[in-house]
Amino acid sequence: MSTSKLAAALLTAALGTMTMNAIAAPALSPDNPFARESTLPFKWPPLDKIKNEHYVPAMEAGMAEQRQEVAEIVNNKAAPTFENTIVALERSGQMLNRAATVFFALSSSNTNPDIEKAQTDMAPKLSAHSDGIYLDAALFARVKKLYDQRQSLKLDPESLRLLERYHTNFVRAGANLSDAQKQELRALNEKISSKTTEFRQLVLKGDNAAAVVVDTKAELDGLSDAQIATAAEAAKTRGKEGKYVLTLLNTTGQPPLAQLKNRAVRERLYKASAGRGWSGEFDTTKLIADIVKLRADRAKLLGYPTHAAYVLEDETALTAEAVNGMLNQLAPAAVANAKREAADMQQLIDEQAKANGTPSFQLQAWDWDFYAEQVRARKYAYDDAQVRPYFELNRVLVDGVLFAAQELYGLKFTERKDLPIYQEDVRVFEVTDRDGSQLGLFLFDPYARSNKRGGAWMNSFVEQSRLFGNKPVVTNTLNIPKPPAGQPTLLTWDEVTTTFHEFGHAIHGLFSSVQYPQFSGTNVPRDFVEYPSQYNEMWATEPRVLANYAKHHQTGASMPKALMDKVLAAQKFNQGYATTEYLAAAILDQRYHQLAPGKTPAASDIAAFEANALKSAQVDFAPVPPRYRSTYFLHIFSSPIGYSAGYYAYIWSEVLARDTEHWFKTHGGLKRENGDLLRSKVLSKGFSADALTIFRDFYGKSPEIGPLLEARGLTGGAE
């Protein structure tokens, strides 16, 4: 159905005794922008007309409308056919999809108290609505009858896969359970939906509350004038004029740690970040304990030993054993690399202490980024401050990210200022295909805001499908600190690669060429969805692309070749740290979700559970904490499914990405014919075929881990 992404994300909770009998839809005001399909180009939602009070009535009316549509399918006296059952399901729920798509996109990128309240109120209702469909016995009977006859229906490959996916979705949602078990499942799903919504909102509030207040400019020595001005502006907006506020991203590490010379301020910033959510008003440990327990109980009810087993069955990894095997293979080499990196930093700390006649100290987590930059400068004769002037945001986007897409795929990007946007910093580009036809719209929302969740992500406002004649409308959302008015936005190297990464998701959505919305764009397994984005990072360092965007923001002079060569040579630097912090979070996710019912930790045990999980996996290296600690691990605890038991997906996908990078390098690199092949074999397919089949069809063989180990500098092995 057209709410496939929504349904897959929710797959949850209970309408109690609701059945699929036709229920009159509540009257929706014709003034509600969601009452009809948008007439704007590309069906772009009329954001200038959408108000907070429009969402709930539209979603409630949309649910009722879809219940009527499904009731018509169930009550159809004609024998089930692919058209009157499967395609009819795929067509249902269009009003709900219009409203929910905008609502959930803005609840992440531009929320407010009214939206947060609507989230809390609507989460269990939407979950219940999904269950009302997937747990309807009469509807499932029609789907199952077609599934059992599938080989004789003479369907085209994509239609056959759609039928098979609907059957899988119904079974995984509990369609084979007894009536009593369905009632129990509905109750579990409703609780999970409510708890994860509460977790997401509490983390955002905790992030804002944990911002670090600094009294004097001198304490910010090491930050640029623009960063200090941003901190002053953040303090002013919080009613602390004359002071400075360092706001927090949702990761454990914080960008200013690489620059702040004052060790005490670094320690305060790190501890504020890593200490979020463990106690006080924004304590999330009770929610974590509840979510992990509820998920384990739900998995048992559905016939799985653990939540991880349930999730992974529908991923390319298939089993927890496969995931554990990969993580365990990578962890020893990653930690060994991190320890070698730490030794280099400790040597530098000791040398500086001796030269200055001051006591030395042991490297701590809040020191890592600061001394890593100095080691980088020593090894490669440059530091982040030298390269940032060459990474101005607009140049990175237009002359880097979009230029690479133009060269590789023949695309053209034209900025449009005539379409309504939800926030003044959002930019809209019309994308024209290689043959001059309209391909879709690309939105770019770069700056951090207090009402935006941390991290970076891609959303679809309109998903491509030939069934509805829809062209894609996709957005990239980042969290780059916004400089004061009139100042340039200069990026760190991590922010540059993040911009390329997220556009990989966007291009996956833009190139989608499928019949059915359920298969559109990024509606693929979690451990495949990160593949196109991670592969797209390679163009950030491709010499022709890098030379096109790496230009001084004041003079326009190209980055000197010697400096550029150092940037490229340093790609493996600090990879022990980067891999270890990631693996620690991925392993923590698996440890929570590989627990059987009755074995999950209580709220008071969450800290000990986290520590023991990292220790037993031998990734408990104190200077390298997990990228996300449990209490603010939004990926796995902020939605009913999300990346729960799936955070490993980034490294799993990176195996595919590095194989693809290797393929490009051995086939001539940045050439149209290479881009066209990747587009036709992978990026246009969505989930219209099995993910590994799609990859093998492009790569010519199964994935290989060697290019990943080489890219991350992990070929040296463990100590």
PDB file of C-alpha atoms in Angstrom, residues 490-639:
ATOM      1  CA  LEU A 490      33.291  26.337   6.633  1.00  0.00           C
ATOM      2  CA  LEU A 491      33.094  22.582   7.012  1.00  0.00           C
ATOM      3  CA  THR A 492      35.220  20.023   8.762  1.00  0.00           C
ATOM      4  CA  TRP A 493      36.343  17.095   6.650  1.00  0.00           C
ATOM      5  CA  ASP A 494      33.799  14.887   8.458  1.00  0.00           C
ATOM      6  CA  GLU A 495      31.043  17.318   7.482  1.00  0.00           C
ATOM      7  CA  VAL A 496      32.220  17.232   3.871  1.00  0.00           C
ATOM      8  CA  THR A 497      32.041  13.434   3.736  1.00  0.00           C
ATOM      9  CA  THR A 498      28.674  13.487   5.513  1.00  0.00           C
ATOM     10  CA  THR A 499      27.310  15.786   2.804  1.00  0.00           C
ATOM     11  CA  PHE A 500      28.450  13.355   0.104  1.00  0.00           C
ATOM     12  CA  HIS A 501      27.146  10.417   2.161  1.00  0.00           C
ATOM     13  CA  GLU A 502      23.626  11.759   2.537  1.00  0.00           C
ATOM     14  CA  PHE A 503      23.438  12.628  -1.139  1.00  0.00           C
ATOM     15  CA  GLY A 504      24.069   8.953  -1.857  1.00  0.00           C
ATOM     16  CA  HIS A 505      20.734   8.274  -0.154  1.00  0.00           C
ATOM     17  CA  ALA A 506      19.150  11.093  -2.140  1.00  0.00           C
ATOM     18  CA  ILE A 507      20.380   9.746  -5.473  1.00  0.00           C
ATOM     19  CA  HIS A 508      19.060   6.294  -4.504  1.00  0.00           C
ATOM     20  CA  GLY A 509      15.631   7.874  -4.077  1.00  0.00           C
ATOM     21  CA  LEU A 510      15.879  10.071  -7.179  1.00  0.00           C
ATOM     22  CA  PHE A 511      16.897   7.207  -9.476  1.00  0.00           C
ATOM     23  CA  SER A 512      14.143   4.865  -8.316  1.00  0.00           C
ATOM     24  CA  SER A 513      12.311   3.401 -11.314  1.00  0.00           C
ATOM     25  CA  VAL A 514       9.704   0.956 -10.007  1.00  0.00           C
ATOM     26  CA  GLN A 515       6.028   0.307 -10.496  1.00  0.00           C
ATOM     27  CA  TYR A 516       5.010  -0.035  -6.871  1.00  0.00           C
ATOM     28  CA  PRO A 517       5.705   2.441  -4.041  1.00  0.00           C
ATOM     29  CA  GLN A 518       6.497  -0.371  -1.611  1.00  0.00           C
ATOM     30  CA  PHE A 519       9.728  -0.951  -3.547  1.00  0.00           C
ATOM     31  CA  SER A 520      10.577   2.694  -4.158  1.00  0.00           C
ATOM     32  CA  GLY A 521      14.030   4.139  -3.601  1.00  0.00           C
ATOM     33  CA  THR A 522      15.358   3.518  -0.111  1.00  0.00           C
ATOM     34  CA  ASN A 523      12.611   1.073   0.950  1.00  0.00           C
ATOM     35  CA  VAL A 524      15.272  -1.639   1.183  1.00  0.00           C
ATOM     36  CA  PRO A 525      16.767  -3.633   4.072  1.00  0.00           C
ATOM     37  CA  ARG A 526      18.647  -1.573   6.646  1.00  0.00           C
ATOM     38  CA  ASP A 527      21.895  -3.376   5.854  1.00  0.00           C
ATOM     39  CA  PHE A 528      21.558  -2.432   2.183  1.00  0.00           C
ATOM     40  CA  VAL A 529      20.170   1.107   2.463  1.00  0.00           C
ATOM     41  CA  GLU A 530      23.530   2.516   3.599  1.00  0.00           C
ATOM     42  CA  TYR A 531      25.363   1.010   0.631  1.00  0.00           C
ATOM     43  CA  PRO A 532      24.658   3.747  -1.960  1.00  0.00           C
ATOM     44  CA  SER A 533      25.381   6.481   0.581  1.00  0.00           C
ATOM     45  CA  GLN A 534      28.679   5.017   1.736  1.00  0.00           C
ATOM     46  CA  TYR A 535      29.769   4.361  -1.823  1.00  0.00           C
ATOM     47  CA  ASN A 536      28.978   8.002  -2.730  1.00  0.00           C
ATOM     48  CA  GLU A 537      31.564   9.183  -0.186  1.00  0.00           C
ATOM     49  CA  MET A 538      34.311   8.112  -2.605  1.00  0.00           C
ATOM     50  CA  TRP A 539      33.632  11.140  -4.814  1.00  0.00           C
ATOM     51  CA  ALA A 540      34.633  13.516  -2.005  1.00  0.00           C
ATOM     52  CA  THR A 541      38.246  12.451  -2.535  1.00  0.00           C
ATOM     53  CA  GLU A 542      38.179  11.816  -6.284  1.00  0.00           C
ATOM     54  CA  PRO A 543      40.891  14.218  -7.537  1.00  0.00           C
ATOM     55  CA  ARG A 544      38.787  15.864 -10.258  1.00  0.00           C
ATOM     56  CA  VAL A 545      35.852  16.419  -7.899  1.00  0.00           C
ATOM     57  CA  LEU A 546      38.029  17.566  -4.999  1.00  0.00           C
ATOM     58  CA  ALA A 547      39.828  20.056  -7.236  1.00  0.00           C
ATOM     59  CA  ASN A 548      36.480  21.459  -8.363  1.00  0.00           C
ATOM     60  CA  TYR A 549      35.150  22.294  -4.895  1.00  0.00           C
ATOM     61  CA  ALA A 550      38.213  22.661  -2.637  1.00  0.00           C
ATOM     62  CA  LYS A 551      38.768  26.376  -3.177  1.00  0.00           C
ATOM     63  CA  HIS A 552      39.533  29.092  -0.657  1.00  0.00           C
ATOM     64  CA  HIS A 553      36.359  30.822   0.437  1.00  0.00           C
ATOM     65  CA  GLN A 554      37.937  34.286   0.237  1.00  0.00           C
ATOM     66  CA  THR A 555      40.349  34.158  -2.687  1.00  0.00           C
ATOM     67  CA  GLY A 556      38.834  31.341  -4.753  1.00  0.00           C
ATOM     68  CA  ALA A 557      42.305  29.836  -5.044  1.00  0.00           C
ATOM     69  CA  SER A 558      42.415  26.068  -5.399  1.00  0.00           C
ATOM     70  CA  MET A 559      43.671  24.062  -2.474  1.00  0.00           C
ATOM     71  CA  PRO A 560      47.426  23.644  -3.042  1.00  0.00           C
ATOM     72  CA  LYS A 561      48.230  20.253  -4.523  1.00  0.00           C
ATOM     73  CA  ALA A 562      50.637  19.492  -1.696  1.00  0.00           C
ATOM     74  CA  LEU A 563      47.875  20.082   0.872  1.00  0.00           C
ATOM     75  CA  MET A 564      45.385  18.130  -1.209  1.00  0.00           C
ATOM     76  CA  ASP A 565      47.791  15.212  -1.425  1.00  0.00           C
ATOM     77  CA  LYS A 566      48.114  15.246   2.357  1.00  0.00           C
ATOM     78  CA  VAL A 567      44.332  15.189   2.760  1.00  0.00           C
ATOM     79  CA  LEU A 568      44.125  12.173   0.473  1.00  0.00           C
ATOM     80  CA  ALA A 569      47.051  10.420   2.162  1.00  0.00           C
ATOM     81  CA  ALA A 570      45.455  10.876   5.580  1.00  0.00           C
ATOM     82  CA  GLN A 571      42.290   8.925   4.747  1.00  0.00           C
ATOM     83  CA  LYS A 572      43.316   5.954   6.892  1.00  0.00           C
ATOM     84  CA  PHE A 573      44.388   8.172   9.775  1.00  0.00           C
ATOM     85  CA  ASN A 574      42.424   7.662  13.007  1.00  0.00           C
ATOM     86  CA  GLN A 575      40.501   4.744  11.521  1.00  0.00           C
ATOM     87  CA  GLY A 576      41.193   2.645  14.607  1.00  0.00           C
ATOM     88  CA  TYR A 577      39.224   5.177  16.618  1.00  0.00           C
ATOM     89  CA  ALA A 578      36.460   5.583  14.037  1.00  0.00           C
ATOM     90  CA  THR A 579      35.976   1.835  13.616  1.00  0.00           C
ATOM     91  CA  THR A 580      36.138   1.053  17.334  1.00  0.00           C
ATOM     92  CA  GLU A 581      33.606   3.721  18.374  1.00  0.00           C
ATOM     93  CA  TYR A 582      31.232   2.480  15.688  1.00  0.00           C
ATOM     94  CA  LEU A 583      31.688  -1.217  16.488  1.00  0.00           C
ATOM     95  CA  ALA A 584      31.131  -0.527  20.196  1.00  0.00           C
ATOM     96  CA  ALA A 585      27.721   0.966  19.403  1.00  0.00           C
ATOM     97  CA  ALA A 586      26.838  -1.810  16.938  1.00  0.00           C
ATOM     98  CA  ILE A 587      27.799  -4.509  19.432  1.00  0.00           C
ATOM     99  CA  LEU A 588      25.839  -2.766  22.198  1.00  0.00           C
ATOM    100  CA  ASP A 589      22.757  -2.766  19.956  1.00  0.00           C
ATOM    101  CA  GLN A 590      23.120  -6.506  19.301  1.00  0.00           C
ATOM    102  CA  ARG A 591      23.658  -7.321  22.986  1.00  0.00           C
ATOM    103  CA  TYR A 592      20.400  -5.616  23.929  1.00  0.00           C
ATOM    104  CA  HIS A 593      18.390  -7.236  21.176  1.00  0.00           C
ATOM    105  CA  GLN A 594      19.838 -10.736  21.321  1.00  0.00           C
ATOM    106  CA  LEU A 595      18.405 -11.121  24.828  1.00  0.00           C
ATOM    107  CA  ALA A 596      15.623 -13.631  25.356  1.00  0.00           C
ATOM    108  CA  PRO A 597      12.460 -12.692  27.280  1.00  0.00           C
ATOM    109  CA  GLY A 598      13.096 -12.670  31.017  1.00  0.00           C
ATOM    110  CA  LYS A 599      16.778 -11.861  30.516  1.00  0.00           C
ATOM    111  CA  THR A 600      16.539  -8.132  29.795  1.00  0.00           C
ATOM    112  CA  PRO A 601      18.038  -5.595  32.249  1.00  0.00           C
ATOM    113  CA  ALA A 602      16.118  -3.399  34.664  1.00  0.00           C
ATOM    114  CA  ALA A 603      16.520   0.378  34.500  1.00  0.00           C
ATOM    115  CA  SER A 604      18.944   0.319  37.437  1.00  0.00           C
ATOM    116  CA  ASP A 605      21.127  -2.179  35.569  1.00  0.00           C
ATOM    117  CA  ILE A 606      21.425  -0.356  32.237  1.00  0.00           C
ATOM    118  CA  ALA A 607      24.805   1.225  33.033  1.00  0.00           C
ATOM    119  CA  ALA A 608      26.249  -2.092  34.198  1.00  0.00           C
ATOM    120  CA  PHE A 609      24.778  -3.903  31.208  1.00  0.00           C
ATOM    121  CA  GLU A 610      26.404  -1.431  28.825  1.00  0.00           C
ATOM    122  CA  ALA A 611      29.775  -1.735  30.553  1.00  0.00           C
ATOM    123  CA  ASN A 612      29.654  -5.537  30.599  1.00  0.00           C
ATOM    124  CA  ALA A 613      28.566  -5.720  26.945  1.00  0.00           C
ATOM    125  CA  LEU A 614      31.549  -3.637  25.841  1.00  0.00           C
ATOM    126  CA  LYS A 615      33.960  -5.502  28.122  1.00  0.00           C
ATOM    127  CA  SER A 616      32.885  -8.967  27.010  1.00  0.00           C
ATOM    128  CA  ALA A 617      33.257  -7.917  23.360  1.00  0.00           C
ATOM    129  CA  GLN A 618      36.712  -6.481  24.186  1.00  0.00           C
ATOM    130  CA  VAL A 619      35.843  -3.028  22.841  1.00  0.00           C
ATOM    131  CA  ASP A 620      35.911  -1.340  26.271  1.00  0.00           C
ATOM    132  CA  PHE A 621      38.893   0.901  25.542  1.00  0.00           C
ATOM    133  CA  ALA A 622      38.238   3.963  27.731  1.00  0.00           C
ATOM    134  CA  PRO A 623      39.708   6.630  25.412  1.00  0.00           C
ATOM    135  CA  VAL A 624      37.339   5.438  22.665  1.00  0.00           C
ATOM    136  CA  PRO A 625      33.745   5.423  23.971  1.00  0.00           C
ATOM    137  CA  PRO A 626      30.829   4.151  21.845  1.00  0.00           C
ATOM    138  CA  ARG A 627      29.602   6.584  19.228  1.00  0.00           C
ATOM    139  CA  TYR A 628      26.268   6.434  21.042  1.00  0.00           C
ATOM    140  CA  ARG A 629      25.808   5.419  24.637  1.00  0.00           C
ATOM    141  CA  SER A 630      22.566   3.670  25.534  1.00  0.00           C
ATOM    142  CA  THR A 631      20.769   6.699  26.932  1.00  0.00           C
ATOM    143  CA  TYR A 632      20.870   8.716  23.693  1.00  0.00           C
ATOM    144  CA  PHE A 633      21.064   5.897  21.134  1.00  0.00           C
ATOM    145  CA  LEU A 634      18.299   7.291  18.917  1.00  0.00           C
ATOM    146  CA  HIS A 635      18.985   4.889  16.069  1.00  0.00           C
ATOM    147  CA  ILE A 636      17.792   1.903  18.072  1.00  0.00           C
ATOM    148  CA  PHE A 637      15.368   3.258  20.679  1.00  0.00           C
ATOM    149  CA  SER A 638      13.468   6.103  18.986  1.00  0.00           C
ATOM    150  CA  SER A 639      11.031   4.189  16.768  1.00  0.00           C
TER     151      SER A 639
END
